[in-house]
Coordinates of C-alpha atoms in Angstrom, one line a residue:
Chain A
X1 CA 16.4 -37.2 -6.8
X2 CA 15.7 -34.2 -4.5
X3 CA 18.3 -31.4 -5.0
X4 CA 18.6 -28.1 -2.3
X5 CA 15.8 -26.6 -1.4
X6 CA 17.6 -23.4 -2.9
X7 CA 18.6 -24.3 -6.0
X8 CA 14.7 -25.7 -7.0
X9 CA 13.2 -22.6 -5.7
X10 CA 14.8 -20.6 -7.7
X11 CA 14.2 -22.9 -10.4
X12 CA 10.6 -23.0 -9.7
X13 CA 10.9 -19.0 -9.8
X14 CA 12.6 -18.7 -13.0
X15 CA 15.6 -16.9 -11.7
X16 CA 18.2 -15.5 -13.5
X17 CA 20.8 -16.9 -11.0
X18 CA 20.3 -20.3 -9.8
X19 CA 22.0 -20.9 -6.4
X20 CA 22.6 -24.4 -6.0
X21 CA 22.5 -26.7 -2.9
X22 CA 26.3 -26.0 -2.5
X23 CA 26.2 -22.1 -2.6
X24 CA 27.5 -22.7 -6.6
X25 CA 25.8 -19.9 -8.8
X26 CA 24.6 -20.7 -11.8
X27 CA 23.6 -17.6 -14.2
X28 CA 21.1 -18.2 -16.8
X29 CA 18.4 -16.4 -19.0
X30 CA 15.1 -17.3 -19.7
X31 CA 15.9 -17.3 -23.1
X32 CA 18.9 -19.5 -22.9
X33 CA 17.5 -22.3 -20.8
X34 CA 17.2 -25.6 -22.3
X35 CA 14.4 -27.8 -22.1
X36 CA 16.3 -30.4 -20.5
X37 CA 17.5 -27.8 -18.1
X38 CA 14.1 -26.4 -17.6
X39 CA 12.6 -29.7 -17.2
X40 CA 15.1 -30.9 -14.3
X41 CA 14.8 -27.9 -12.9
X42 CA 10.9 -28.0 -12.3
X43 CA 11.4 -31.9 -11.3
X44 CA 13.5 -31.2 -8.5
X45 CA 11.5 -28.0 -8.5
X46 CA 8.7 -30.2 -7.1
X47 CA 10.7 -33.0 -5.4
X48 CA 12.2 -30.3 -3.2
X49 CA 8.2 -28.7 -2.5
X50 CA 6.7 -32.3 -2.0
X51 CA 9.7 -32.6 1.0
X52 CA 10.1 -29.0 2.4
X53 CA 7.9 -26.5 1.8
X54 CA 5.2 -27.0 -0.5
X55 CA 4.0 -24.5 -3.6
X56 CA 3.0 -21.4 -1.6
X57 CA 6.4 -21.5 0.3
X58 CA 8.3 -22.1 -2.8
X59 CA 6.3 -18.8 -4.4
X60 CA 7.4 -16.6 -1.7
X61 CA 11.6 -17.3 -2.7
X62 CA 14.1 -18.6 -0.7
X63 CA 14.5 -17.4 2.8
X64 CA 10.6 -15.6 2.5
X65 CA 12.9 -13.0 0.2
X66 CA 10.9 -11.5 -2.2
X67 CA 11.3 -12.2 -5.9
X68 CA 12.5 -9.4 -8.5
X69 CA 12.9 -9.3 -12.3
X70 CA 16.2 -7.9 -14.1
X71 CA 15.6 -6.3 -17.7
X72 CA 18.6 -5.4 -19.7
X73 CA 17.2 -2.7 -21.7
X74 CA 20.4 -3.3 -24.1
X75 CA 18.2 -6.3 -25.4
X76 CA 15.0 -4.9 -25.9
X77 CA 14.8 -5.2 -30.0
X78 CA 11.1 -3.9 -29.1
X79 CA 8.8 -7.1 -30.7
X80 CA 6.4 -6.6 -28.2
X81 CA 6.3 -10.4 -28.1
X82 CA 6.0 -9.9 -24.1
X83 CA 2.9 -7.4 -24.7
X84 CA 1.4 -10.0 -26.7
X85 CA 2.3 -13.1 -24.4
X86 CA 1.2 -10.9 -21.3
X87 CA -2.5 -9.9 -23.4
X88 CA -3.1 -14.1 -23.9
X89 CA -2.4 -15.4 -20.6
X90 CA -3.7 -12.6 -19.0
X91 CA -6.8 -12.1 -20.8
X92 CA -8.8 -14.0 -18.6
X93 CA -8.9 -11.3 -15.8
X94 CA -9.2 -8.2 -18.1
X95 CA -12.6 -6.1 -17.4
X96 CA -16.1 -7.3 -19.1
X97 CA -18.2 -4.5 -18.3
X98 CA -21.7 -4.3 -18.3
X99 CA -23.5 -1.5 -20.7
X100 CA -25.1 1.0 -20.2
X101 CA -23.2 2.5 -17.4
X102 CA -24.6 3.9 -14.7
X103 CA -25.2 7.5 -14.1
X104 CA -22.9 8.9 -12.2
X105 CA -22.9 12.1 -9.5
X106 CA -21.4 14.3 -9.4
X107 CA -21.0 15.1 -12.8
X108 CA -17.4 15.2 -12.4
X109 CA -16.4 11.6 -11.8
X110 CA -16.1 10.2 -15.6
X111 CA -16.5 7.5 -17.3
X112 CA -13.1 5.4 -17.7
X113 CA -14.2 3.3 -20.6
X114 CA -11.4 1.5 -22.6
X115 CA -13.5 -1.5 -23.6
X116 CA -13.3 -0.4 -27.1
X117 CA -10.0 -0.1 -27.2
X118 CA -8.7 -2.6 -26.3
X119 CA -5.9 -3.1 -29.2
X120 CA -3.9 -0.4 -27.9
X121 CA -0.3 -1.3 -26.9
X122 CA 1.3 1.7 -26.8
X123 CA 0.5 2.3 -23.1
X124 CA -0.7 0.5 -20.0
X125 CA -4.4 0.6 -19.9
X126 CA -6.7 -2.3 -18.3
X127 CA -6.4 -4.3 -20.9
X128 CA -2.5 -3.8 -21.7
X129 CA -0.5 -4.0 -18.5
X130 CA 2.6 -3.9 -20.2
X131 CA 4.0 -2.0 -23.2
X132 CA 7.3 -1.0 -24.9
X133 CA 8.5 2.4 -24.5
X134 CA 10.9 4.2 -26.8
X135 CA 13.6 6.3 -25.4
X136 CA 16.2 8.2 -28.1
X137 CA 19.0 9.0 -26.8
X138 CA 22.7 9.3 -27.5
X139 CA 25.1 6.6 -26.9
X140 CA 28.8 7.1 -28.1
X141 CA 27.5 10.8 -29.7
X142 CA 25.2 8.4 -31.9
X143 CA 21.5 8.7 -31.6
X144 CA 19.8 5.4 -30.3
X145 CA 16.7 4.4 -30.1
X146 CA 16.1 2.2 -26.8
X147 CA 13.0 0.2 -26.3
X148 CA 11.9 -0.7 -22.4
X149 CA 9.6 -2.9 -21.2
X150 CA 7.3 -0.7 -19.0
X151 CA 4.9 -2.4 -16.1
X152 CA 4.5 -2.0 -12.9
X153 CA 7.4 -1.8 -11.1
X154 CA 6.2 -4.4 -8.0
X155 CA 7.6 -2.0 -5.3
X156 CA 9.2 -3.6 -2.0
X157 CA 6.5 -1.8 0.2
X158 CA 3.8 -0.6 -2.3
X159 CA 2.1 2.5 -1.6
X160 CA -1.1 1.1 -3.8
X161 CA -1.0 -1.8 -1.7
X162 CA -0.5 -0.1 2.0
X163 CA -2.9 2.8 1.3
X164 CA -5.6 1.2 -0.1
X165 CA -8.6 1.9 2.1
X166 CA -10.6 -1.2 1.4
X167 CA -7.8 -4.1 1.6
X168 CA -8.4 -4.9 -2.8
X169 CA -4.9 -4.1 -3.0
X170 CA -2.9 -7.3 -1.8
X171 CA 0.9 -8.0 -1.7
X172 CA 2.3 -11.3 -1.9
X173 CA 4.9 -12.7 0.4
X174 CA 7.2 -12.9 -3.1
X175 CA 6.9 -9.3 -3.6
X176 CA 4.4 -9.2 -6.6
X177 CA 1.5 -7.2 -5.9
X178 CA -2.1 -7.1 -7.5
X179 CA -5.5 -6.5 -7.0
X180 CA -8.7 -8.4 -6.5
X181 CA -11.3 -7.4 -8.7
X182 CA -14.3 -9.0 -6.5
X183 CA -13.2 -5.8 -3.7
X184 CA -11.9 -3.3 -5.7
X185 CA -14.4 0.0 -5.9
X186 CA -12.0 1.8 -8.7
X187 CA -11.5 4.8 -6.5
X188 CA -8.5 5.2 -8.3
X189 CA -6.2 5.5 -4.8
X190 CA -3.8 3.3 -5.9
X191 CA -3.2 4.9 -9.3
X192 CA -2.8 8.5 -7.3
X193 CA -0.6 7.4 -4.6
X194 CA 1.6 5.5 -7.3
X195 CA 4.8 7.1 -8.3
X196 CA 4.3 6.2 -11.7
X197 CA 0.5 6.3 -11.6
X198 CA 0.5 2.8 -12.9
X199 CA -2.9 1.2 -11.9
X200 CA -5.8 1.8 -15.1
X201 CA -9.0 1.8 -14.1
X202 CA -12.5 0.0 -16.2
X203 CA -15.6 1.6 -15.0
X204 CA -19.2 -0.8 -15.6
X205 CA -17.4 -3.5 -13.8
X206 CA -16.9 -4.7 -10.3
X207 CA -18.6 -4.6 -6.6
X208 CA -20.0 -1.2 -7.1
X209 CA -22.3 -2.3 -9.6
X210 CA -24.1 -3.6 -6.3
X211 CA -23.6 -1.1 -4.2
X212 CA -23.9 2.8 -4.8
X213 CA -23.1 3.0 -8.4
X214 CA -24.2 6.5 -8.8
X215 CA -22.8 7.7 -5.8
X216 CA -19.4 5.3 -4.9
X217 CA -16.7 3.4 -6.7
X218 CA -16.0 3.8 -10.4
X219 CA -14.9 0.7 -11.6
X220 CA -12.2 -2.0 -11.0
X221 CA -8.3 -0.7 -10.9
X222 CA -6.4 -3.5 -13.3
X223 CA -2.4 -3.8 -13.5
X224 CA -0.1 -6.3 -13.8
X225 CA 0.2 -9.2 -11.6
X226 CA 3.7 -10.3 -12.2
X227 CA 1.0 -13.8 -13.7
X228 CA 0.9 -14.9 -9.7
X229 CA -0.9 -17.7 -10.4
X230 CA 1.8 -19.1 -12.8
X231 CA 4.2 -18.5 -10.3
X232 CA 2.4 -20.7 -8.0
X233 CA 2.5 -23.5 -9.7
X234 CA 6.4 -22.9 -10.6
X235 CA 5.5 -21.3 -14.5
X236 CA 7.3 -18.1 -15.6
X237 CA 5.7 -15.2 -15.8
X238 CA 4.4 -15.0 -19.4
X239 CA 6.2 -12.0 -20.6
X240 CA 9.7 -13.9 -19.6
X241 CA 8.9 -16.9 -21.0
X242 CA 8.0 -15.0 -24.4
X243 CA 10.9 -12.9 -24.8
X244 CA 12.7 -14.3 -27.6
X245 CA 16.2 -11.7 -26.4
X246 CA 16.2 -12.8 -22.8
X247 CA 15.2 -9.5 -21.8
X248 CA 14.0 -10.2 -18.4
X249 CA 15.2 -12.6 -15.8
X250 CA 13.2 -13.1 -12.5
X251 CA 15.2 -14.4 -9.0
X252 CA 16.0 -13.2 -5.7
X253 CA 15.8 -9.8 -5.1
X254 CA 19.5 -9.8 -3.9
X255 CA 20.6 -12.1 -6.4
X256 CA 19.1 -10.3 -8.9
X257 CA 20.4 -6.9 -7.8
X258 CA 23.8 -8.6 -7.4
X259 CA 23.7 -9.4 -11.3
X260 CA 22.6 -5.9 -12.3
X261 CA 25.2 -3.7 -10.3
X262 CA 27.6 -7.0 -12.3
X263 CA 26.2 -5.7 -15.5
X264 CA 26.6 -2.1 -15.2
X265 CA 29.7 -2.4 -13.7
X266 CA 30.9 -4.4 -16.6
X267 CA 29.5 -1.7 -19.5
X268 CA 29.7 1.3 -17.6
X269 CA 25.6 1.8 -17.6
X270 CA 23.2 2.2 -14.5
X271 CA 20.5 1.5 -12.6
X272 CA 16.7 2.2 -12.1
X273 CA 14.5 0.5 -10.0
X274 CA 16.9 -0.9 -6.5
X275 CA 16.4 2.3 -5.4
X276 CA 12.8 3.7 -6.2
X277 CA 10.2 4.5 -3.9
X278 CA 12.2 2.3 -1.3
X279 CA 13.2 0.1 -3.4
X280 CA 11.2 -2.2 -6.2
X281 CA 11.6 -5.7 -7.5
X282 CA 11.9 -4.2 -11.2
X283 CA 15.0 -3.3 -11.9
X284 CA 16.3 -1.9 -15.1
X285 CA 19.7 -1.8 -16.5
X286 CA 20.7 0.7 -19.2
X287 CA 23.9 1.6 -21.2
X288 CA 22.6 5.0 -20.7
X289 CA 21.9 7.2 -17.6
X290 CA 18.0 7.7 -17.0
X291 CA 17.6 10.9 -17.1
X292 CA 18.7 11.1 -20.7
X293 CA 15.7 7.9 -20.8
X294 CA 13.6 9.9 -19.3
X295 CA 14.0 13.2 -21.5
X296 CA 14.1 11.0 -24.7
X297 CA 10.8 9.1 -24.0
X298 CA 7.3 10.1 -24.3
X299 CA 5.8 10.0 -20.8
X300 CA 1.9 10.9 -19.4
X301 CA -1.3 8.8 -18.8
X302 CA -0.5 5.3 -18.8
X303 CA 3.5 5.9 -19.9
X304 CA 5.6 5.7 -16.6
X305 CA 8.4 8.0 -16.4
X306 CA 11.9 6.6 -15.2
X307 CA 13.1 9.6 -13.2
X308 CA 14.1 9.5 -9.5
X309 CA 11.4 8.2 -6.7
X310 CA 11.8 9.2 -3.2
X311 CA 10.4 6.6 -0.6
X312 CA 6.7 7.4 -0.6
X313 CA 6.3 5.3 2.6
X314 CA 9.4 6.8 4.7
X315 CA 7.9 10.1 6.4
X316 CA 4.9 7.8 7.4
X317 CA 6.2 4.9 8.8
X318 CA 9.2 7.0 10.6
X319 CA 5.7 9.1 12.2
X320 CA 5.0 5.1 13.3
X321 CA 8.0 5.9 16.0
X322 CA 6.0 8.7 17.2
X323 CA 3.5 6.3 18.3
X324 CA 5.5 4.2 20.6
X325 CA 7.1 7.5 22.6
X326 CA 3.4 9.1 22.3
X327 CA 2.3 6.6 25.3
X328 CA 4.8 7.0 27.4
X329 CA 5.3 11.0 27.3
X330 CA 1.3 10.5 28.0
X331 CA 2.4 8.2 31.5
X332 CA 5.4 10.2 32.1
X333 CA 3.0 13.2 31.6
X334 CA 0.1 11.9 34.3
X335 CA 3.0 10.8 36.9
X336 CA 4.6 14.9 36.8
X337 CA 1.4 16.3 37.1
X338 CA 0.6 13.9 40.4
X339 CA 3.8 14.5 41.8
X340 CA 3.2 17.7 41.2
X341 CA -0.1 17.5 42.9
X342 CA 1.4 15.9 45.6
X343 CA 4.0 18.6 46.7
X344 CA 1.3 21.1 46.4
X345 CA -1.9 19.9 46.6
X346 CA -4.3 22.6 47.5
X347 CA -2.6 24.7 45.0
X348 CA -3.4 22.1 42.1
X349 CA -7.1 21.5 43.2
X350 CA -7.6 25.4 42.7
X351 CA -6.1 24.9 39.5
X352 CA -6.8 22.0 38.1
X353 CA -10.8 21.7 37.4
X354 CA -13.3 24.3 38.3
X355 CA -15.4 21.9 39.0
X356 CA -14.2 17.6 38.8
X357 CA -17.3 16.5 40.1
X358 CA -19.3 16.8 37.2
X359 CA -16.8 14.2 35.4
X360 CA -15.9 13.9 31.9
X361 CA -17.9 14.7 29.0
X362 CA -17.3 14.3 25.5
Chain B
X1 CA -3.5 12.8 44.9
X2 CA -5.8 10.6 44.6
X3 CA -8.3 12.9 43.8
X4 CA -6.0 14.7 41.4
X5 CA -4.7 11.1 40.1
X6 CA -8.7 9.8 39.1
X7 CA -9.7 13.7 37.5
X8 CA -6.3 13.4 35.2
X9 CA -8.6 13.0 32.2
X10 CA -11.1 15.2 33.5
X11 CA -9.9 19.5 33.1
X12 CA -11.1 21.0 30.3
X13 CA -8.0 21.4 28.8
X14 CA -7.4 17.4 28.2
X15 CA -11.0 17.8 27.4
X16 CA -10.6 20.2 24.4
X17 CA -7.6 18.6 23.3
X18 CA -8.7 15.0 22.9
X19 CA -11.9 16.3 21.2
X20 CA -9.8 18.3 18.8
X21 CA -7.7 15.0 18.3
X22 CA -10.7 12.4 17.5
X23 CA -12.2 15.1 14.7
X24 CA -8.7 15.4 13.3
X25 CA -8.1 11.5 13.0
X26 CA -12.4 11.2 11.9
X27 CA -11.3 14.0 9.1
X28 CA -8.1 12.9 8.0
X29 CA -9.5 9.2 8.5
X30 CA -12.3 9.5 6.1
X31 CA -9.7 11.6 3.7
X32 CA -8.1 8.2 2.7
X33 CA -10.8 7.6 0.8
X34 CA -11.4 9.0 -2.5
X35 CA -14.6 11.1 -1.3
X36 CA -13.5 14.5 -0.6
X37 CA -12.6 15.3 -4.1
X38 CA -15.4 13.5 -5.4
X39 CA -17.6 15.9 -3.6
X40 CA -16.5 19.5 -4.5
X41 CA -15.0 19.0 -0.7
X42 CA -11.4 19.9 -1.4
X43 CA -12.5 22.4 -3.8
X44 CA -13.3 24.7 -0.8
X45 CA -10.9 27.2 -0.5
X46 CA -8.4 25.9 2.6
X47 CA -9.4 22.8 1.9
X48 CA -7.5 20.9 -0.8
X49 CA -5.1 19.1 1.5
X50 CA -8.0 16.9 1.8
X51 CA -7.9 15.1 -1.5
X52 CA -4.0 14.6 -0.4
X53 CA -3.8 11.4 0.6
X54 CA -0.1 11.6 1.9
X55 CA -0.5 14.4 3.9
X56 CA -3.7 12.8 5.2
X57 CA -1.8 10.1 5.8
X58 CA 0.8 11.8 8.0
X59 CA -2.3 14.0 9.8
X60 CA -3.7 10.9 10.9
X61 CA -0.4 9.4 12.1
X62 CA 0.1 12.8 14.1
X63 CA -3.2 12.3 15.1
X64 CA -2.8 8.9 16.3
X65 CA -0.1 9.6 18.2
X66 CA -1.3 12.3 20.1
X67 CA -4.2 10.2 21.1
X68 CA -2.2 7.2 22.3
X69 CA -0.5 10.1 24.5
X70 CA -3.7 11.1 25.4
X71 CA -5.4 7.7 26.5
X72 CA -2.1 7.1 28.1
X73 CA -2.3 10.2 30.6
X74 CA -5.8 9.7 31.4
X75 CA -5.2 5.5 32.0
X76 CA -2.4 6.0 34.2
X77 CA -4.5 8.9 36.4
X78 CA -7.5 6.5 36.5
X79 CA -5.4 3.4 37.9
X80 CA -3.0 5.3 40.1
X81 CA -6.4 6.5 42.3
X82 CA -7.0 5.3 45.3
X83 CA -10.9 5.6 44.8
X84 CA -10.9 5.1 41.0
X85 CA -14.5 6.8 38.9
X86 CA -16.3 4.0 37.4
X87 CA -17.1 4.0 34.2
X88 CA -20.6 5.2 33.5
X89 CA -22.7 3.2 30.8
X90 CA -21.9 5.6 28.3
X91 CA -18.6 5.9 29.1
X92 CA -17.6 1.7 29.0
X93 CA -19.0 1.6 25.3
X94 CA -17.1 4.5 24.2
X95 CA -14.2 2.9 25.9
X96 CA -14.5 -0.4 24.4
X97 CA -15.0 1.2 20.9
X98 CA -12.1 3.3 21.5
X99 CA -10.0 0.0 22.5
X100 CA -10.8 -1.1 19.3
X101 CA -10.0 2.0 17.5
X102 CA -6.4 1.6 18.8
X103 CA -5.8 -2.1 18.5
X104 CA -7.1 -2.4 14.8
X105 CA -5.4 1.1 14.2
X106 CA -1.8 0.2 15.6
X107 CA -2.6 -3.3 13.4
X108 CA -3.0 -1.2 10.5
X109 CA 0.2 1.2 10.9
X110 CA 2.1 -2.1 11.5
X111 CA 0.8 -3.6 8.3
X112 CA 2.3 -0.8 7.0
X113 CA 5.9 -1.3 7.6
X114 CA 7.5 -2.5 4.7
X115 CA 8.2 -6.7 4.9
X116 CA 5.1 -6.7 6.6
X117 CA 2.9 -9.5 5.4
X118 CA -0.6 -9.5 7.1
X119 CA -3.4 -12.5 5.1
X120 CA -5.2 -10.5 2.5
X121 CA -8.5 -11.4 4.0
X122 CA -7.6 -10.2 7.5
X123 CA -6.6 -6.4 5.9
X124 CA -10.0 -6.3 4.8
X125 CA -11.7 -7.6 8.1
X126 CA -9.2 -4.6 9.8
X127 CA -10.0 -2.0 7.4
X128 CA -13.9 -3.1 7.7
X129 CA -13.9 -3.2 11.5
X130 CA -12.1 0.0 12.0
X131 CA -14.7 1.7 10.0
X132 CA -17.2 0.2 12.0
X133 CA -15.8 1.2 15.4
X134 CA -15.3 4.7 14.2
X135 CA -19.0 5.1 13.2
X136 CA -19.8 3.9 16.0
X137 CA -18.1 6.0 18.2
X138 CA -19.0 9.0 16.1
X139 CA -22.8 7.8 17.0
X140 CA -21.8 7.4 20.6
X141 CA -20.2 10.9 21.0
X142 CA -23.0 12.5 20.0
X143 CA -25.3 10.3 22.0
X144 CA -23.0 11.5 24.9
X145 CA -23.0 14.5 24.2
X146 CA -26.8 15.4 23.3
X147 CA -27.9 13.2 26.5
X148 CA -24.7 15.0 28.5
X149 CA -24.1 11.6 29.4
X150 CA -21.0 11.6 31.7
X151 CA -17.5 9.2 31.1
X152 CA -16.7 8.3 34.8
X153 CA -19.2 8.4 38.3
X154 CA -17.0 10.2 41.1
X155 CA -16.7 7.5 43.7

């Protein structure tokens, strides 16, 4: 039996919200769905790719709109059962660097080394790409203690992505982004032009090891990958599938967005993440406003901060207008001056060019 | 005019101008990648905007656009002539790697656009190959220009 192509996509996506064939919504955490329910799903799940679309398609979310994850921060009990879920599947594709590593020049450009560390959880580093933070704040004049999930955020139009001068920085028709390690030079771009300087870099790994490795790159740049190549073949991502509260739910980015404005209508609370940078597919929800999150956690190297992100993108891409006028004030430009010309040619010879016959250097 | 018309591109204002544009996009072109700092370059005094990679980033938008404008005044004088300059040999490979130049720039500012999904493989064949051209128009310049090699023949 083939259901909608809707409703198994977002099945196949783990959404939060499944949109059936007939436009009925059904809401559902991670945490709450049954195997039964979780194995019909993924059936028609694969019924409806073998007759429409196939996995790649299915990936991408309904409609080619891009997949975002909901975390109620209200559940968070802080387990770190994500971190620990995200470390296992993910382990695969953390950095093996080689030692000793090379020299570097200038002197300035350090070592990034956090193969021996690798147990730390308390931040994002190359080998953690998610951790819990801890916010106190005060909710009802009581002081809380929040815990938050912190990754990347998986921003609509990524700045890491877009300015990435090499092309190792990739986003997926879904909306996750990520990195290819067999590219990346760990120039460390992406984590500068990030709003919450997310990407970690490893150095002793990666293709600069066979180019320049005293002289260019530094390493590989690692983050998380929202587990892309689960989502291809219709898993969850592992911290989602882990959390034993339902923290997280992944669908539709409007769907999803729908169901958080729902939430924080219902409990008063509000909303980080539809907004920043342009707009992200991580979106939190809190009982609390973020500025109070943001002055209660500890944030620095490797601990995002949750305060307001303008569009990093915007004054570029609205300079991209510029570009299609440019031309044709340049046409408009060389018709003026002809016509110009015309009306008063001798005049414009005298002033035009000394001396035209020598042509155009340069 | 048509004199006037195929010399467009030719006064030593344009001249100036477009030559102050291509080091401007070369400089704020090479800014975007993480060299400048690397180097003590952005420590020179007046020169920190360098390791900037937004402002960069706009520079070589402006940039960009001025030389679109640029090309665009010059094109239209060479094929509103009656007896139109022919490109010298110089002159065609400079043009042809300044075609390029444009068409994988404009790719790359459209890539940019948010919803804009290009194959990973072809970003990195774009970013590759507009590298390329720009060396090798940097090499051509100075060829011209050392060997005072003209653009155009006057017909």
């Amino acid at each position: 039996m083939c259901v909608g192509p809707g409703w198994a996509t977002m099945t196949l996506a783990g959404a939060g919200v499944a949109v059936q064939a007939d436009g009925e919504k059904e809401e559902f955490s991670v945490s709450s769905i049954s195997r039964r329910h979780f194995l019909a799903g993924s059936m028609a799940a694969a019924c409806a790719l073998a007759v429409n679309r196939g996995a790649e398609a299915a990936a991408a979310g309904r409609d080619g709109e891009q997949l975002a994850t909901l975390l109620d921060i209200r559940k968070c009990v802080g387990c770190e059962a994500c971190v620990m879920a995200c470390q296992e599947t993910n382990g695969h594709k953390y950095p093996r660097p080689e030692k000793p590593y090379p020299k570097m020049y200038p002197s300035r450009v350090k070592v990034s080394d956090w193969s021996d560390r690798q147990d730390v959880t308390d931040r994002l580093t190359p080998y953690n790409w998610l951790f819990i933070q801890h916010a106190t704040v005060t909710i009802d004049g009581e002081e809380t203690e929040l815990n938050i999930p912190r990754r990347c955020m998986h921003c609509v139009n990524p700045p890491c992505v877009k300015l990435c001068p090499w092309g190792a920085a990739r986003q997926e028709p879904n909306g996750l982004s990520r990195f290819d390690p067999n590219i990346c030079l760990g120039g460390n771009k992406c984590g500068a032009v990030c709003p919450w300087s997310v990407p970690q870099r490893q150095t002793g790994v990666g293709l600069y090891l066979d180019l320049l490795p005293s002289l260019a790159g530094n390493g590989v740049m690692y983050k998380c990958d929202r587990c892309y190549d689960r989502l291809a073949q219709g898993e969850l991502p592992a911290c989602i599938e882990a959390c034993p509260e339902g923290v997280q739910t992944i669908g539709l980015r409007s769907e999803i967005i729908a169901e958080a404005r729902r939430i924080a209508d219902e409990i008063g609370g509000y909303i980080y993440g539809a907004e920043e940078n342009g707009g992200t597919n991580t979106i939190y929800v809190s009982p609390v406003p973020f500025d109070q999150i943001n002055q209660g956690s500890e944030y620095g190297p490797g601990r995002p901060h949750m305060a307001p992100v303008a569009d990093q993108m915007k004054q570029g891409n609205r300079l991209a207008a510029a570009m299609i006028v440019a031309p044709l004030a340049g046409v408009g430009a060389a018709i003026s001056r002809m016509m110009r010309a015309a009306q008063a040619p001798e005049a414009d010879e005298a002033a035009s060019d000394p001396n035209p016959d020598q042509g155009r250097r340069s | 005019m048509a004199r006037t018309a195929a010399t467009l591109g030719s006064s030593s204002a344009f001249r100036r101008l477009y030559a102050l544009t291509l080091v401007a996009l070369a400089i704020s072109g090479f800014a975007q990648m993480p060299i400048f700092k690397r180097y003590y370059i952005a420590d020179i005094p007046g020169l920190g905007w360098l390791a900037q990679y937004y402002l960069t980033h706009l520079i070589h938008y402006l940039g960009a656009a001025l030389l679109l404008g640029l090309v665009a005044y010059a094109v239209t004088g060479w094929l509103s002539g009656q007896r139109r300059p022919r490109l010298t040999g110089s002159g065609a490979v400079r043009a042809v790697l300044l075609g390029g130049l444009v068409v994988t720039g404009v790719l790359r500012v459209i890539k940019n656009f948010s919803g804009v999904y290009m194959p990973a493989d072809w970003i990195v064949f774009l970013n590759m190959l507009h590298l390329a051209l720009v060396m090798a128009y940097i090499v051509a310049a100075i060829w011209a220009a050392v060997g005072k090699k003209r653009w155009t023949t006057q017909p």
